XYZ file of C-alpha atoms in Angstrom:
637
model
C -196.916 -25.858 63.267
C -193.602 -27.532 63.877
C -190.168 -25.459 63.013
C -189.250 -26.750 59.861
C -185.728 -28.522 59.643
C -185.122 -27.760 55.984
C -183.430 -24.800 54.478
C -186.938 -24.432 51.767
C -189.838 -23.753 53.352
C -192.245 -25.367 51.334
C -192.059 -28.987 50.654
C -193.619 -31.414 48.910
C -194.297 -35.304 48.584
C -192.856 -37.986 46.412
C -195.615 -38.078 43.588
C -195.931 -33.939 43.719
C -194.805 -31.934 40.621
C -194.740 -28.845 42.472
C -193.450 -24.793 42.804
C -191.518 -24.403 45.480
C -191.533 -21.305 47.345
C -187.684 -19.939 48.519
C -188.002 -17.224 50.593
C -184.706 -15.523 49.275
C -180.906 -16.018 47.913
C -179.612 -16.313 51.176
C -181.969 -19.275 51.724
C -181.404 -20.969 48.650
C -177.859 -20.778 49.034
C -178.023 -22.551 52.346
C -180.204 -25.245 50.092
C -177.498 -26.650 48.502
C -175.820 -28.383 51.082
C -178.788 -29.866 52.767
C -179.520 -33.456 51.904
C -183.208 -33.660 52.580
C -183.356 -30.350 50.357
C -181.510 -32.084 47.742
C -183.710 -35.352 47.688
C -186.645 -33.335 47.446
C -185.931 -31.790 44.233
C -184.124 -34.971 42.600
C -187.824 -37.323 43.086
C -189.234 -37.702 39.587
C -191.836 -35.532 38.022
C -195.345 -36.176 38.425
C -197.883 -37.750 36.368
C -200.460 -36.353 37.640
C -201.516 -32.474 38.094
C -200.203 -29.733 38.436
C -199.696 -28.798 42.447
C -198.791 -26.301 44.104
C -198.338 -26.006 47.706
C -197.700 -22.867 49.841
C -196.490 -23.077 53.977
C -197.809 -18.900 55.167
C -196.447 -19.767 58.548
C -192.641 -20.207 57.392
C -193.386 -17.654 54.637
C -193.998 -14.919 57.553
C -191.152 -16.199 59.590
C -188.958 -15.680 56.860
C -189.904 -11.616 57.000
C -190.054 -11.152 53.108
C -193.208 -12.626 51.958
C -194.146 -11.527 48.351
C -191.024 -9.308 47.941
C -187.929 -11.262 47.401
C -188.937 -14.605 46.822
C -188.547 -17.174 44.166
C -191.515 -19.476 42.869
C -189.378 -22.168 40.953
C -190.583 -25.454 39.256
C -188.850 -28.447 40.839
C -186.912 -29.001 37.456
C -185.381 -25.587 37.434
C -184.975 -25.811 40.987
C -182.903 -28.682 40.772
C -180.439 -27.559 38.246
C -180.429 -24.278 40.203
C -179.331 -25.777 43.024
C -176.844 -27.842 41.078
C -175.239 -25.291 39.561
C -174.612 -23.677 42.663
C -173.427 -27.321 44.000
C -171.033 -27.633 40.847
C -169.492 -23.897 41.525
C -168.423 -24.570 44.793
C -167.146 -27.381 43.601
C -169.239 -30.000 45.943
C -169.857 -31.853 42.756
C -167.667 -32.594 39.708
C -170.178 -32.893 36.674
C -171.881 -29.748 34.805
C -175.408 -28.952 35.144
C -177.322 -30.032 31.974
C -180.038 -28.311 31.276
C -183.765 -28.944 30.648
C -186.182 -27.993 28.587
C -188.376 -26.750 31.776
C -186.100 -23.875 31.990
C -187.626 -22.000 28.569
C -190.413 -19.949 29.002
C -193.262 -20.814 26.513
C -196.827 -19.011 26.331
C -199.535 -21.632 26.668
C -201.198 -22.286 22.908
C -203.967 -21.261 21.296
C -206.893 -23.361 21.203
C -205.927 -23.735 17.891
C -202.600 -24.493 18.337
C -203.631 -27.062 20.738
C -206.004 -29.014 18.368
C -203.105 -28.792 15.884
C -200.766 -30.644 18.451
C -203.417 -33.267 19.511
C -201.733 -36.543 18.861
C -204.098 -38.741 16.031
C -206.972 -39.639 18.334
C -209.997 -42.209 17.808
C -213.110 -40.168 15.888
C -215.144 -40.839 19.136
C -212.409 -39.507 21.370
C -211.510 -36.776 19.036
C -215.602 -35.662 18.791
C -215.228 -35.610 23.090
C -211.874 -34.282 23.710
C -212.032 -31.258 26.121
C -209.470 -28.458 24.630
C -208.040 -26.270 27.222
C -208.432 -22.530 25.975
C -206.044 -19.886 26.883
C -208.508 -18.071 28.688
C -209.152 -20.955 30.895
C -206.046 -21.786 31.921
C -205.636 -18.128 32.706
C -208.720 -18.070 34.816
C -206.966 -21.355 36.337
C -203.763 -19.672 37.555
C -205.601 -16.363 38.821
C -207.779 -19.201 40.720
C -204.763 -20.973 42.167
C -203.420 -17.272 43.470
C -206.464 -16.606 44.734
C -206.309 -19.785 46.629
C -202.983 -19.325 48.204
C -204.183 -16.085 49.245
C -206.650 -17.962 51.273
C -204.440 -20.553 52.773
C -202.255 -17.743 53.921
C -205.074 -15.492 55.630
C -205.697 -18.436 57.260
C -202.470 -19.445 58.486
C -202.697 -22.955 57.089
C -200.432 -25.235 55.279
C -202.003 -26.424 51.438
C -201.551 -27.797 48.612
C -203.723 -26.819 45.653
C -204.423 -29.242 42.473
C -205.991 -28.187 39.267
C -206.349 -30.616 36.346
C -207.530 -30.227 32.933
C -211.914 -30.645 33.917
C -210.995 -26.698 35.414
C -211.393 -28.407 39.042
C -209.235 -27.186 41.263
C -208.575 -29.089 44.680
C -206.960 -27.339 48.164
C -206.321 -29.377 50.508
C -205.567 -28.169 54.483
C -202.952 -29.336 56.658
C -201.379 -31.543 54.190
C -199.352 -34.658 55.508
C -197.089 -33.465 52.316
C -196.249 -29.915 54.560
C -197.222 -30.730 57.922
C -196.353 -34.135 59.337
C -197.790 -33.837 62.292
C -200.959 -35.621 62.584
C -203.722 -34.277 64.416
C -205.238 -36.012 67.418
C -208.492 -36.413 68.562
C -208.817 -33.956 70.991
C -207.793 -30.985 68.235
C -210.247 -32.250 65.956
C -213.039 -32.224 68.739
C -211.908 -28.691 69.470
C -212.753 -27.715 65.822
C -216.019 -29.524 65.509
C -217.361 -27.608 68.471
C -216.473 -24.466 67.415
C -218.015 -25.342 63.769
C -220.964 -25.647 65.533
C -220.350 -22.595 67.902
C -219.939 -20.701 64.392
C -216.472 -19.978 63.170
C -215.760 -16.470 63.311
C -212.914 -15.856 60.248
C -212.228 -12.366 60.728
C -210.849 -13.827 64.356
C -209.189 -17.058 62.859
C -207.205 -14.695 60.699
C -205.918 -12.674 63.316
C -204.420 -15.195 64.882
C -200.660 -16.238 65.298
C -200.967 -19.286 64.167
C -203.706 -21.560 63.497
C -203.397 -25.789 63.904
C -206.914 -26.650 63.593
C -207.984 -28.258 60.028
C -211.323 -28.539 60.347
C -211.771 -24.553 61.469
C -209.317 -23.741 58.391
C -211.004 -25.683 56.044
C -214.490 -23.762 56.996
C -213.067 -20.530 56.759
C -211.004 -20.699 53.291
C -214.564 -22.287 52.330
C -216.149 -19.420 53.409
C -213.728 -16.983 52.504
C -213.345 -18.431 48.577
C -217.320 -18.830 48.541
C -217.342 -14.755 49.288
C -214.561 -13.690 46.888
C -217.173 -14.451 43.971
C -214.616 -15.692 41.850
C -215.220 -19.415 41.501
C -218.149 -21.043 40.519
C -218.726 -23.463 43.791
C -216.723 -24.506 46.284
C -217.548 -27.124 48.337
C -215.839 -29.956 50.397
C -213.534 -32.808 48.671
C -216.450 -35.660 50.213
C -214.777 -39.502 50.637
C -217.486 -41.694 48.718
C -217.708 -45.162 49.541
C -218.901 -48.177 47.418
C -222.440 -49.523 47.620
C -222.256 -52.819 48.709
C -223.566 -54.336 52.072
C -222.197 -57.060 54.057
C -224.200 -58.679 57.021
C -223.209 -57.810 60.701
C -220.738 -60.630 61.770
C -221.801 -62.449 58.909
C -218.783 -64.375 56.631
C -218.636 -64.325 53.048
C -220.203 -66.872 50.972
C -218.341 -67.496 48.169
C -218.591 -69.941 45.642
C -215.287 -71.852 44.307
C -214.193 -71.949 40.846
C -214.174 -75.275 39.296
C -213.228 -75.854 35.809
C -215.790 -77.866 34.131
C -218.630 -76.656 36.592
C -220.380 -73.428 35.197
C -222.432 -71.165 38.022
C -224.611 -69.587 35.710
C -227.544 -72.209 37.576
C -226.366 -69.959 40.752
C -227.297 -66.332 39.418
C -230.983 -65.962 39.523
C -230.461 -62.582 38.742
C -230.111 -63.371 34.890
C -232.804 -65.966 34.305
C -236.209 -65.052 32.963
C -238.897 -63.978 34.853
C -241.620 -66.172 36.491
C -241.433 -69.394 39.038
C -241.216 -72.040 36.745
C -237.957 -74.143 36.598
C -234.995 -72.117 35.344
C -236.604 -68.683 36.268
C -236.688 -66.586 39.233
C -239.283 -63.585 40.487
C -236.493 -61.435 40.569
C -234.565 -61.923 38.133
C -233.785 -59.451 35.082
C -234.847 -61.794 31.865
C -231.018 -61.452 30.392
C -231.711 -64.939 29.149
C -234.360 -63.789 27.006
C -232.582 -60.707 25.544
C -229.780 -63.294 24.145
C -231.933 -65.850 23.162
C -235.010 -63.550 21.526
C -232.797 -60.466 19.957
C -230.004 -62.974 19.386
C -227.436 -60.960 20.585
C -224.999 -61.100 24.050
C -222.998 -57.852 22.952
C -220.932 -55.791 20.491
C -217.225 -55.264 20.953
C -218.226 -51.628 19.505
C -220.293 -50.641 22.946
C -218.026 -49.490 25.386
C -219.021 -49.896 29.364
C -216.602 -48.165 32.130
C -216.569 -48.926 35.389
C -215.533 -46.381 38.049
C -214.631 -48.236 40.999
C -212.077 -49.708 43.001
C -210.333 -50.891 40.187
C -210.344 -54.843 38.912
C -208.138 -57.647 39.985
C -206.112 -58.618 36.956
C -204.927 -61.698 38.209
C -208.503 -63.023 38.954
C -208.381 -66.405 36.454
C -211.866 -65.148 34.698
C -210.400 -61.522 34.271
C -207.506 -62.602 32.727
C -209.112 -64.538 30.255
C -211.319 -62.224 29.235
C -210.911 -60.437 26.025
C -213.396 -57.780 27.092
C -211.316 -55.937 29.246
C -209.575 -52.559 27.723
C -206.703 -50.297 29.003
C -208.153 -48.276 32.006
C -206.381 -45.622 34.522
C -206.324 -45.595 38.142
C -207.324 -41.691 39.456
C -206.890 -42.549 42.673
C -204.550 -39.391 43.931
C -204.239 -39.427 48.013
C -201.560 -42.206 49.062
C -203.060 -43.393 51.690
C -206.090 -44.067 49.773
C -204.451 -45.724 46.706
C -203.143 -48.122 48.847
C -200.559 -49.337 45.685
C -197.793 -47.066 47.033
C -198.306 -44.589 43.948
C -200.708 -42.278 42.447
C -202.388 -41.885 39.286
C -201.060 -43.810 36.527
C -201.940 -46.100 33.947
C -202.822 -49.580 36.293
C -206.353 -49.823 37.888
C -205.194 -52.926 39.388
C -207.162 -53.326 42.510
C -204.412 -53.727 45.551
C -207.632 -54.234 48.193
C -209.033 -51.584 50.549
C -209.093 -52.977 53.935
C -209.886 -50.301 56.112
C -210.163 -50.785 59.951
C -211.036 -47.320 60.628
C -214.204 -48.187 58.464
C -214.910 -51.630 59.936
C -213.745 -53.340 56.630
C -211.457 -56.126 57.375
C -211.105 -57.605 54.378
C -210.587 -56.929 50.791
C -214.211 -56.021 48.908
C -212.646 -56.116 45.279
C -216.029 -54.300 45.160
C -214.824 -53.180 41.315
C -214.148 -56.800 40.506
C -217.531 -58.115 41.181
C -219.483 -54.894 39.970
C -217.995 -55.278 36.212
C -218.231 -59.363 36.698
C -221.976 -58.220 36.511
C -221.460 -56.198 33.465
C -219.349 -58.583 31.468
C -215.599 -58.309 32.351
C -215.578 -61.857 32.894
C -214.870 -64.766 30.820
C -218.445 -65.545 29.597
C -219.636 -68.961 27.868
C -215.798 -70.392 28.269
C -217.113 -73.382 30.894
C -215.901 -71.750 33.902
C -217.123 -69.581 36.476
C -220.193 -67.191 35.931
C -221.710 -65.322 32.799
C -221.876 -61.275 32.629
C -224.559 -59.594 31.545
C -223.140 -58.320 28.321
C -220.693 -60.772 27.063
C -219.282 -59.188 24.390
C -218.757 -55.519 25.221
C -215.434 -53.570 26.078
C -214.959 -52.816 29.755
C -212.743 -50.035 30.873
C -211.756 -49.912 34.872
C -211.223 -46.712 35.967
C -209.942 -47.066 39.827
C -211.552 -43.833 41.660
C -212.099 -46.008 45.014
C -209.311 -47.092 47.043
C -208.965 -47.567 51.047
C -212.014 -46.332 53.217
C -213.470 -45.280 49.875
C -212.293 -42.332 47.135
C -212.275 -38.372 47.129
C -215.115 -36.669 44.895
C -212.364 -34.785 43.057
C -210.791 -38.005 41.551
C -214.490 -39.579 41.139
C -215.378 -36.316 38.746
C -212.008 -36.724 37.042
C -212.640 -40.722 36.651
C -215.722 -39.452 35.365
C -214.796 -37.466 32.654
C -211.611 -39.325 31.637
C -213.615 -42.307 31.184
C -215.636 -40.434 28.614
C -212.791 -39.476 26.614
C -213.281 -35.625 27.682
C -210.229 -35.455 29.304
C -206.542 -37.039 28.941
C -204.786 -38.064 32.189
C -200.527 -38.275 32.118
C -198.015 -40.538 32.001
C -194.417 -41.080 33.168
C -193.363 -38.594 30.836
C -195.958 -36.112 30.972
C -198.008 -37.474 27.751
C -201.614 -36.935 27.023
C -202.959 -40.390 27.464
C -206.604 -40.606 26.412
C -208.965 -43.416 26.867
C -208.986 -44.815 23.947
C -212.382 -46.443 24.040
C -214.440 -43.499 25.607
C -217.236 -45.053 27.498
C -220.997 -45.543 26.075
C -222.024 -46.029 29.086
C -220.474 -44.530 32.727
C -221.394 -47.130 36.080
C -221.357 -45.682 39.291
C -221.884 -48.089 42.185
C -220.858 -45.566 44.616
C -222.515 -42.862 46.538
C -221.981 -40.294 49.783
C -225.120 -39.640 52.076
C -224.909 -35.903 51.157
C -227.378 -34.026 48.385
C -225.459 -33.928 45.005
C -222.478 -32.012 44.827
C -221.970 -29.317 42.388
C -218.829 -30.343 41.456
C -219.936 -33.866 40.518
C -223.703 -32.546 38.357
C -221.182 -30.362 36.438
C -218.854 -33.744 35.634
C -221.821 -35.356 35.021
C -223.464 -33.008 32.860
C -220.363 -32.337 30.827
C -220.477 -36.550 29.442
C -224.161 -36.566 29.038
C -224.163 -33.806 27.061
C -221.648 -35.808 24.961
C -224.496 -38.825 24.440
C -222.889 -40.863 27.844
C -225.462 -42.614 30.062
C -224.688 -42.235 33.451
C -225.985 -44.903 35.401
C -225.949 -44.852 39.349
C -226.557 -46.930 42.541
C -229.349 -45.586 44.851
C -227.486 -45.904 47.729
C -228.095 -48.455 50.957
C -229.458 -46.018 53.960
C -233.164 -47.141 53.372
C -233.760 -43.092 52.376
C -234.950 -41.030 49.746
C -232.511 -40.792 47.030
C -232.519 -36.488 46.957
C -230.264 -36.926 50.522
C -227.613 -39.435 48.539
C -225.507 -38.226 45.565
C -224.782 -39.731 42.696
C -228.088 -41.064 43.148
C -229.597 -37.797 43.758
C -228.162 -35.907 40.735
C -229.611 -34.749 37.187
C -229.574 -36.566 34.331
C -228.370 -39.945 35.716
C -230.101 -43.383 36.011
C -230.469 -44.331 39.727
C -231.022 -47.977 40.373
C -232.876 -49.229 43.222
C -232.145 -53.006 44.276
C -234.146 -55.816 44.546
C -234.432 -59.374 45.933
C -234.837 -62.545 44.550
C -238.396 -62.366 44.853
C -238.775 -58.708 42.811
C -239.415 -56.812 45.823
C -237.524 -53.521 47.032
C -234.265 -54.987 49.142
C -234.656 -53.404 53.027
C -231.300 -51.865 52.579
C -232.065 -49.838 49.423
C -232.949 -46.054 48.866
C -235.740 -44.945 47.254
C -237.852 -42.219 46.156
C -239.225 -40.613 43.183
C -235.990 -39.828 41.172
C -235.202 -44.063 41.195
C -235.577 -44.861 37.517
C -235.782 -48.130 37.717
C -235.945 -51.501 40.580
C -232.950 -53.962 39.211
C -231.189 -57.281 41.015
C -229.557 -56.021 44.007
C -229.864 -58.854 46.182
C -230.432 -60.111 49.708
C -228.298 -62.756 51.779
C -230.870 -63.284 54.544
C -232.957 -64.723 52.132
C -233.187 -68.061 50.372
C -236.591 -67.720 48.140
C -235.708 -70.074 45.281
C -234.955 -72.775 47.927
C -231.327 -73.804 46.212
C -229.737 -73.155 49.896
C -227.435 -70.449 48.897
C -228.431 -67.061 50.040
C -230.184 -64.997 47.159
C -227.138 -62.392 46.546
C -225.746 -61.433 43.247
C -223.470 -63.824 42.485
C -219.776 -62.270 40.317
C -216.315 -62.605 40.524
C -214.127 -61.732 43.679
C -211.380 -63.279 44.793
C -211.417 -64.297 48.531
C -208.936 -66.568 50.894
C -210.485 -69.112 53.605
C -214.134 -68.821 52.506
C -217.233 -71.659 52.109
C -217.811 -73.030 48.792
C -221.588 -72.835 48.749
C -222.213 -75.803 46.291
C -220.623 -78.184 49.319
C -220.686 -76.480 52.359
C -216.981 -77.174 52.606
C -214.363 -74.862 53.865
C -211.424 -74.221 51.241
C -208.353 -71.854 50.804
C -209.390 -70.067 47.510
C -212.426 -68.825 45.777
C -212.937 -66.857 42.979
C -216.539 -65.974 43.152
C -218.816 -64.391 45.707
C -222.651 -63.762 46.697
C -222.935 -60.134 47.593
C -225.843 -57.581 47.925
C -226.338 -53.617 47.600
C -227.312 -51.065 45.108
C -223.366 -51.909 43.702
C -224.978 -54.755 42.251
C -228.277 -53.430 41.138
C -226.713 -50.613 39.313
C -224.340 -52.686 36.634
C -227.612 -55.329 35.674
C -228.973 -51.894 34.294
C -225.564 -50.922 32.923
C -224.815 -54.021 31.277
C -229.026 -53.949 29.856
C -228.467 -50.381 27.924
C -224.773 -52.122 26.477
C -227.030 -54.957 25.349
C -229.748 -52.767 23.327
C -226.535 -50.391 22.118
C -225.047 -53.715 20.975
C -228.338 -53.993 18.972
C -229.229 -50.285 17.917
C -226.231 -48.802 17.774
C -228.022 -45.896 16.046
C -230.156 -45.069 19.379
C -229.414 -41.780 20.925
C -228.686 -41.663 24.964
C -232.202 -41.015 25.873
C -234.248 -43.209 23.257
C -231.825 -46.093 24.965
C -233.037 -45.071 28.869
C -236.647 -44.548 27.531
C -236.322 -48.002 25.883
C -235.478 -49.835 28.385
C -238.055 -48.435 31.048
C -240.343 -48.715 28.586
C -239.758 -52.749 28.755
C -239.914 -52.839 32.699
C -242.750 -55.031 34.526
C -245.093 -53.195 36.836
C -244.435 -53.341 40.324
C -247.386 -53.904 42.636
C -247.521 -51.636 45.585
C -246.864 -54.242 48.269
C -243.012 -54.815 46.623
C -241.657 -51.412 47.494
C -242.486 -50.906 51.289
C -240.476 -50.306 54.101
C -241.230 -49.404 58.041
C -242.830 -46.503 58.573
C -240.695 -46.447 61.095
C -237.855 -45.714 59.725
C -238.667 -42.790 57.749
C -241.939 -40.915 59.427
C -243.824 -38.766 57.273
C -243.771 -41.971 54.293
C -247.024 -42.905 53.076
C -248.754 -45.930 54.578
C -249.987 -48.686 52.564
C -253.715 -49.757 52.461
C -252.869 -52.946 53.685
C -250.380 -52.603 56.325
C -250.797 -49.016 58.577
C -246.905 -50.235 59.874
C -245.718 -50.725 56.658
C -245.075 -47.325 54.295
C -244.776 -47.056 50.630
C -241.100 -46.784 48.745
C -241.030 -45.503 45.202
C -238.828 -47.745 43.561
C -239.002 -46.422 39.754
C -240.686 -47.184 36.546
C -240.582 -50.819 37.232
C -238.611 -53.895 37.443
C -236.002 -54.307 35.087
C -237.061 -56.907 32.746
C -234.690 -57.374 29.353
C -237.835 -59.882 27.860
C -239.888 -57.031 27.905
C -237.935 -55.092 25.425
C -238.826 -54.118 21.927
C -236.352 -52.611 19.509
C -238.342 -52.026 16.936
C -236.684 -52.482 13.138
């Protein structure tokens, strides 16, 4: 690790809220007259959580470590340093001081629920109260973790939030600018799988290596026996497929011309005119029960966020205040962290191969309902008339689990996130119903079943994408996970999409789509067709190149997941008295039967699968309980 040039040896970055760690007087008096010191401590207080980030390496330099030095909030730090600024008369104006400097014992849980702001009766029944005790455990936690970082000779910066999650993260850009190349990295790979030995890492003089650090404060927090898991911070991506080489397809806006025509993925049932062998009988549902939603179920999507501007999101009276969780910079891609706008900036991401925008969130509630719907332009939703809440977890090259499990529970009304000022902010319409069109080829996180299980056990269904690796869904998370919905996707034709996971915890086979494939004949490939903004793309109805569209074919579990999303909104909006499982159970119980020879794949691909009697090549796919099929449905009185 570089020298550092600044007089404190712990730093921090812009959105941090931090304790800073001053080795002694003597440094802090040096402090005062440093001007990268000073605009350190003047950047605004975060909005986000608490962090705290520790630098052993400059600690031990400094020859005092855990004797003489000061832990101070950046508040107090600043008026500290200010004071000492005014007394030697560098500046003219007296330090004013804050509030941050009392001391104040955290409140009872009692106390708490006394100073809860006047809160919704559904967000009040879900609100998670912070005991004492917890926030105790919290803080030992957070010393415990330092303790790690410092064995191991490793810049951090830990992040707890109000779920009790607590995040380190090693060789922080906010501590350590210097990036690591390639060859480093490959140096730590091969001795992961040489074995690290800890006991020697520690030893060392000084360690640069993240991914050997990272193993061994695993390791060495696993063994303390003081946390419940620990496990890495995974980057999930969205679920959404785009063909090798292939261009978008796109259809464009045009004011008089509706698209519903365009989205088999809605229509009934059958092959007759007006209904498709795929499609999801939505038509039915608000024709039959007489019903396209209730402005009382609430449907929140945790995504990349929405695009505001797009002209049917808008316009669309269904879409509620959301949050954007996204916390890493680089990743949010908005040049800011958490806050209160899940506006979707785009998440081009060479590294990945995605070169332009997905607006994956955009399309993935157009599904649900977050457009516009019956107004003579553009597409219909699913669910017309229901709230939709983005919650932006996904950013560029995809989102960290921590801020998924946070989206997760905020979204639920569990939790409150923070704003400018360091307010509570609650979601305000906690979420019926939780879509997750996400997913990270990795067995389910324990981290992520505890986020999950703490909103289910509050009546939220939690509805997931299977993923797109053409595996079993117990080696993909969320889709692997208890007490979730996991959506498998199909074509136009009802069959089990090539691309999608399967297995025997899929629930249920919904419209996922597939752009090599034109079954119904209409010349547009047979993806899921939703809003998304795009620039020099094909307007499918012509064939003609244009500037501008505002709506686009894609295909992927994404898409699968919200048709099943937006079909349990659509029976809430109906039975609003329904518990969480009698609405799951009532909608599988309205699926059609899927015959064998519609969920195959290559054996190929997967050896050990089970071949069908027809076909020795081709293997069987468990793709759920059926295809989802809204005609089907019976809600009884």
């Amino acid at each position: 690790m570089a020298q550092p040039e600044m007089a404190l040896d712990v730093v921090v970055d812009d959105q941090a809220e931090a304790k800073i760690i001053v080795p002694d007087e003597q440094t802090l008096e040096r402090a005062v007259v440093d001007p990268e010191v000073i605009r350190r401590i003047e950047l605004p207080q975060s909005k986000k959580r608490s962090i705290t980030v520790v630098d052993p390496e400059s600690r031990t330099r400094s020859g005092v470590v855990g004797t003489q030095e000061k832990a101070l909030t950046r508040a107090p730090l600043k008026e500290t340093v200010d004071q000492k600024r005014y007394e030697r008369g560098i500046t003219r104006e007296p330090v004013v001081r804050s509030r941050s400097l009392a001391i104040q014992l955290p409140a009872t849980p009692e106390e708490r629920m006394a100073q809860l702001p006047k809160l919704d009766p559904k967000v009040a029944q879900r609100a998670l109260i912070q005991p004492n005790a917890a926030l105790q455990r919290q803080l030992v936690a957070e010393e415990r973790m330092i303790q790690a970082a410092t064995k191991f000779k490793v810049a951090a910066s830990i992040q707890r939030s109000r779920s009790g999650q607590m995040v380190i993260e090693i060789g922080s850009d906010a501590l350590n600018p210097t990036s690591f190349s390639e060859a480093v990295l490959q140096q730590g790979r091969i001795a992961l799988e040489n074995g690290v030995q800890c006991d020697e890492v520690a030893a060392q003089r000084s360690n640069t290596n993240p991914l050997v650090a990272m193993e061994c404060v695993i390791q060495d927090l696993k063994a303390s026996g003081e946390f419940e898991y620990v496990e890495k911070d995974w980057l999930y991506e969205h679920q959404m497929i785009r063909l090798p080489g292939g261009e978008e397809t796109p259809s464009l806006i045009t004011p008089n011309d509706p698209l519903f025509d365009l989205q088999w993925h809605y229509k009934s049932q059958g092959t007759g005119d007006g209904e498709s062998a795929g499609g999801a009988g939505f038509v039915d549902f608000w024709n039959e029960q007489e019903s396209q939603g209730s402005s009382d179920v609430v449907v929140a999507v945790v995504d990349t966020g929405l695009q505001m501007d797009h002209p049917d999101i808008q316009s669309s009276v269904n879409v509620v205040a959301g949050w954007d969780m996204v916390s890493d910079l680089d990743v949010a891609n908005d040049g800011n962290g958490r806050d209160a706008d899940p506006n979707d900036p785009g998440d081009i991401c060479p590294e990945a191969g995605v070169l332009s925008n997905t607006y994956h969130g955009t399309h993935v509630a157009g599904i649900i309902g977050a457009a516009a719907t019956n107004n003579a332009d553009g597409v219909a939703g699913g669910a017309w008339n229901v709230k939709v809440v983005p919650v932006r977890a996904l950013g560029k090259c995809g989102g960290k689990l921590s801020d998924i499990n946070d989206a997760i529970r905020w979204a639920a009304g569990t939790i409150p996130e923070f704003n400018e000022l360091g307010e509570e902010v609650w979601n305000e319409n906690p979420a019926d119903i939780i879509n997750l069109s996400l997913g990270l080829f990795k067995t389910c996180p324990a981290s992520m079943q505890d986020a999950i299980n703490s909103v289910t056990s509050q009546g939220v269904v939690v509805v997931v994408a299977a993923g797109n690796k053409s595996v079993p869904t117990e080696f993909f998370a969320p889709a692997g996970c208890q007490n979730v919905v996991t959506v498998a996707g199909g074509d136009a034709r009802g069959f089990l999409a090539p691309y999608s996971n399967y297995g025997s915890a899929v629930d249920v086979l919904a419209p996922g789509g597939d752009l090599t494939r034109d079954d119904d004949g209409d010349g547009n490939p047979d993806g899921v067709l939703s809003t998304k903004t795009a620039e020099n793309c094909a307007d499918p109805l012509t064939g003609e190149a244009v500037s501008t569209c505002y709506y686009a074919y894609e295909q992927g579990t994404s898409m699968a997941s919200p048709h099943v999303a937006a079909a349990l909104a659509l029976i809430k909006s109906k039975r609003p008295d329904m518990t969480s499982d009698q609405l799951v159970s009532t909608l599988l119980a309205g699926t059609r039967s899927i015959p064998e020879n519609q969920c195959t794949g290559l054996c190929a691909q997967f050896p050990g699968a089970v071949p069908t009697l027809d076909d020795p090549d081709m293997c069987l796919r468990p793709c759920g309980s059926g295809l989802l099929n809204l005609a089907d449905v019976t809600l009884g009185d």
